[in-house]
C-alpha positions as a printed NumPy array, in Angstrom:
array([[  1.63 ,   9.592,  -8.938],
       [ -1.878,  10.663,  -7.689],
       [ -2.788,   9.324,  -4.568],
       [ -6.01 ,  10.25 ,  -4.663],
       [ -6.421,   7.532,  -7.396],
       [ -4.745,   4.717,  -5.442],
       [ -6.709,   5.148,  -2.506],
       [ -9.901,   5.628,  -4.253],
       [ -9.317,   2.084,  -6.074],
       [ -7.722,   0.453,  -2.786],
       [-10.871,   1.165,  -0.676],
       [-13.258,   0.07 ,  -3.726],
       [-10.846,  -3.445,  -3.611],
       [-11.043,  -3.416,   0.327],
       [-14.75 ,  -3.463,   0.112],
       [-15.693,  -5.744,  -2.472],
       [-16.867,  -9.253,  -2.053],
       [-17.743,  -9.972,  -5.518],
       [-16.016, -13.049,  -6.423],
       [-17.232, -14.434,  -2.732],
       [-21.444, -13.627,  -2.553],
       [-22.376, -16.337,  -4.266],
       [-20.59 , -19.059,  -1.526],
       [-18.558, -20.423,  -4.604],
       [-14.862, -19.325,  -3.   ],
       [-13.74 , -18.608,   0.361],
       [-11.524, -16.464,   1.228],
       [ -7.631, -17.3  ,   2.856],
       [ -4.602, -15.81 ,   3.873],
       [ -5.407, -12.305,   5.579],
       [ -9.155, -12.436,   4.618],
       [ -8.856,  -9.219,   2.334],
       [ -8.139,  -7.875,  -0.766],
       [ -4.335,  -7.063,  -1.366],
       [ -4.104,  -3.761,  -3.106],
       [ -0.91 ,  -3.229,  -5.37 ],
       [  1.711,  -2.177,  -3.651],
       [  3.653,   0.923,  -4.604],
       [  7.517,   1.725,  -3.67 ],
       [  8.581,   4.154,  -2.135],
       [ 11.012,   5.741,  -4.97 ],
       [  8.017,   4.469,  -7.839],
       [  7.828,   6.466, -10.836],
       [  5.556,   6.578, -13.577],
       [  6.966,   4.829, -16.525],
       [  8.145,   2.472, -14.038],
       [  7.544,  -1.556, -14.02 ],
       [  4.847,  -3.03 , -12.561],
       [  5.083,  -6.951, -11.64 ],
       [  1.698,  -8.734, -11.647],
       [  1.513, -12.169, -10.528],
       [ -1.754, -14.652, -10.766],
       [ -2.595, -14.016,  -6.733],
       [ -1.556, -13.4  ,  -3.255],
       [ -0.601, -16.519,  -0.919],
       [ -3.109, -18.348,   1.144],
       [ -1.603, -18.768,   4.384],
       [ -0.947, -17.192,   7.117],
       [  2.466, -18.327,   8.221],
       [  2.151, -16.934,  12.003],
       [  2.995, -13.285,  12.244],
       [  3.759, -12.773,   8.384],
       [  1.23 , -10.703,   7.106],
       [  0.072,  -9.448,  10.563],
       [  1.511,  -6.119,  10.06 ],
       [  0.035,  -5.648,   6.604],
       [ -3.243,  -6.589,   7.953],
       [ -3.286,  -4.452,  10.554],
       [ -2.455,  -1.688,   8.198],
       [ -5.353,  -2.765,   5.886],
       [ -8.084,  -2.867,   8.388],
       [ -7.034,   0.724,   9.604],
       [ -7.229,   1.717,   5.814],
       [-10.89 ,  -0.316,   5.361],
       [-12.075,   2.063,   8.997],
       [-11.216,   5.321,   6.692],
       [ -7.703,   6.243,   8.376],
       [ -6.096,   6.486,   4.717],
       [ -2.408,   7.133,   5.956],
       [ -2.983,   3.522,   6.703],
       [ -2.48 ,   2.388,   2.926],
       [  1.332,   4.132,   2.999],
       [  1.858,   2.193,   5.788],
       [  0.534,  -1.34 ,   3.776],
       [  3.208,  -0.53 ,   1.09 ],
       [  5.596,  -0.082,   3.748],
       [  4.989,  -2.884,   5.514],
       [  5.023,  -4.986,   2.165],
       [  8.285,  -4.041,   1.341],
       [  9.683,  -4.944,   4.863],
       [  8.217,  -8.217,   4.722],
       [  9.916,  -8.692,   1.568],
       [ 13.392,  -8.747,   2.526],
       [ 11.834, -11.392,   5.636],
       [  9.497, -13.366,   4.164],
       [  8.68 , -13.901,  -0.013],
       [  9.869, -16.669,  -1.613],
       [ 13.334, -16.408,  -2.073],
       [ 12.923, -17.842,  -5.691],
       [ 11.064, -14.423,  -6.571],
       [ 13.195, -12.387,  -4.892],
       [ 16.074, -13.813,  -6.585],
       [ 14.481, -12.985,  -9.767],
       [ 13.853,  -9.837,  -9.067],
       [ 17.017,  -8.938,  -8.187],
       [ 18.876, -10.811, -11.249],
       [ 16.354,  -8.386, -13.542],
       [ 17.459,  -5.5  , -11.709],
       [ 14.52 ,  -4.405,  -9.786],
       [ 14.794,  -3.15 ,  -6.58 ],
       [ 11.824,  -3.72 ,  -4.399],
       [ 11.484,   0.19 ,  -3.408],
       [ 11.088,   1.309,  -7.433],
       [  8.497,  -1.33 ,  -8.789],
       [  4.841,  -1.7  ,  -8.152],
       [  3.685,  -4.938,  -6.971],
       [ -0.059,  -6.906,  -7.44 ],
       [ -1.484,  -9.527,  -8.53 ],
       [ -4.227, -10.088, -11.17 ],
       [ -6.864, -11.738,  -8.16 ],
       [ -6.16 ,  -9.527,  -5.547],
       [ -7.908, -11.881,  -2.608],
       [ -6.134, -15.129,  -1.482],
       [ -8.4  , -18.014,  -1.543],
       [ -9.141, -21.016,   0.146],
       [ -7.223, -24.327,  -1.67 ],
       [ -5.778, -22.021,  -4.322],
       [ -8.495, -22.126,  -5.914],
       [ -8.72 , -19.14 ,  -8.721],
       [-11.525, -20.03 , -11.444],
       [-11.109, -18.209, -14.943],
       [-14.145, -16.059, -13.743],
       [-12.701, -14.602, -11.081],
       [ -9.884, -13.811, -12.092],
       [-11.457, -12.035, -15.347],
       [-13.918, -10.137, -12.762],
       [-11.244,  -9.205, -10.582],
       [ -8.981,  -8.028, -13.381],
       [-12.223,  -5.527, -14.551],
       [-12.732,  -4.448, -11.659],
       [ -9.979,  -3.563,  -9.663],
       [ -6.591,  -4.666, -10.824],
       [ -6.66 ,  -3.115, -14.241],
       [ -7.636,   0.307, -13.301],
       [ -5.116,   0.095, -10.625],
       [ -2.685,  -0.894, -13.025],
       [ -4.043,   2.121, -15.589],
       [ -3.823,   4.968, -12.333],
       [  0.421,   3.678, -12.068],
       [  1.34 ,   4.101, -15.379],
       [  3.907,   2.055, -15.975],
       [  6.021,   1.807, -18.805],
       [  6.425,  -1.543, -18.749],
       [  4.162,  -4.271, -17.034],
       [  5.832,  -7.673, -16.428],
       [  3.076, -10.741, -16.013],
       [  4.992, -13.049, -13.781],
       [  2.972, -16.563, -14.091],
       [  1.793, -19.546, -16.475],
       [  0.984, -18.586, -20.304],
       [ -2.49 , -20.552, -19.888],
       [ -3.23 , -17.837, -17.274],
       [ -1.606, -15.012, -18.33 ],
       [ -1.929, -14.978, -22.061],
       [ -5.779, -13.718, -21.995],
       [ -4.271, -10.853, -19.874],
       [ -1.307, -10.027, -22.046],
       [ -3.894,  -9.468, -25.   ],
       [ -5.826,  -7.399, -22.862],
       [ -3.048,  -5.214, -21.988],
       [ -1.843,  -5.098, -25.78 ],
       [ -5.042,  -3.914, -26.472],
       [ -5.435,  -1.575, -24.131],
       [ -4.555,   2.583, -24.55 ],
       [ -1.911,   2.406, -22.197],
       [  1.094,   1.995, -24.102],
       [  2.793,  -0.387, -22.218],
       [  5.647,  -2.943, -23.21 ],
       [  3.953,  -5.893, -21.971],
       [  6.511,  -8.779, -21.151],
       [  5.378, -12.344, -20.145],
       [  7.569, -14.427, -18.047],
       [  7.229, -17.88 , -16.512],
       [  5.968, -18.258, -12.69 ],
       [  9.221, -18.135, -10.62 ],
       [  8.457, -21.65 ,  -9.302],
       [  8.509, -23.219, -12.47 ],
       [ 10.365, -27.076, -12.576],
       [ 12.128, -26.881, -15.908],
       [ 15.859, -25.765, -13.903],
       [ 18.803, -23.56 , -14.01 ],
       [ 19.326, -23.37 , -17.13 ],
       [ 15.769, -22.469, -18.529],
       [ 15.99 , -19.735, -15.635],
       [ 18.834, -18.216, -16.736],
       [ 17.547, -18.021, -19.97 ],
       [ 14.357, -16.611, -18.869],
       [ 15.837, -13.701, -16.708],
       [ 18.429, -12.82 , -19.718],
       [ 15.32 , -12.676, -21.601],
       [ 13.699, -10.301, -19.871],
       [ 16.918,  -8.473, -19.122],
       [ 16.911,  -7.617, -22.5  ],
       [ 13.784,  -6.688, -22.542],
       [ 14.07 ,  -3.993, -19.989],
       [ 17.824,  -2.793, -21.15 ],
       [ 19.638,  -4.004, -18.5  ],
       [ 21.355,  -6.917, -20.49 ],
       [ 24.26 ,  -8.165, -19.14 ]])
């Protein structure tokens, strides 16, 4: 993987306030832009997982650690982004949503071996994520970030109205990728339609059951 890349399009993500100038959005959550985050044992070819955006809140001390880490990266100490991706990872096992870390397990990813983003990388005020933002963040940052992993296979976790535009945009793209849609993890339609889903995608990635 080369670094160089990453941190190059991490502090260009860190810095931008694009979607925010005009007074339209605010931002939420840890008031930043949430580079991808890349595992420890990550290869190219790997899988990426890209979700629609980060959470808004702040929940206390969750997230403190990863902020800290990202406003040492945004001053120019760049060891600080290794410590982000560390610090997302530990969080994991503490605080996501146990629904998506459920998934993730039943598909057979291990937290340490994927690549983790989202397709707006800032948390917003009221959830709010207009089509044009989400298009200008994709351009800009999250895109190219997902072009410098490399992944074999890119997994767009979230609601087909959102993520459709995306998957075509990935199809079309030089990269190669098997490009797998699946439903948001909080979806209402049950068990069984879960189970379904994740055998889906199990197959999908060659780890059928």
């Amino acid at each position: 993987m080369q670094m160089a890349s990453n941190l190059t399009l991490a502090r260009t993500a860190i810095s931008c306030s694009s979607c925010f100038d005009s007074g339209r959005l605010a931002r939420a959550g840890i008031g930043m832009a949430q580079p991808f985050s890349i595992g420890a044992n990550y290869k190219h070819g790997g899988v990426a997982v890209v979700s629609i955006n980060p959470g808004a809140s702040k929940d206390g001390g969750y997230k403190e650690a990863r902020k800290q880490a990202l406003d040492r990266f945004a001053a120019g100490d760049d060891t600080a982004l290794i410590d982000y991706w560390t610090m997302l990872a530990m969080d994991a096992e503490r605080f996501w949503n146990p629904k998506y870390l459920a998934r993730l397990r039943r598909l057979g990813l291990a937290v340490d071996r994927i690549a983790v983003g989202n397709i707006a990388l800032c948390a917003t005020a009221n959830n709010k994520y207009p089509k044009w933002m989400l298009q200008n963040c994709w351009s800009r940052h999250s895109m190219p970030m997902i072009e410098a992993l490399r992944p074999g296979t890119v997994i767009l976790m979230g609601g087909s109205s959102v993520m459709r535009d995306f998957e075509l945009k990935l199809a079309a793209s030089n990269g190669g990728y098997q490009v797998i849609r699946m439903a948001h993890f909080a979806h209402r339609e049950g068990h069984a339609f879960e189970d379904a889903e994740c055998e889906r995608i199990r197959v999908l990635l060659g780890r059928a059951s």
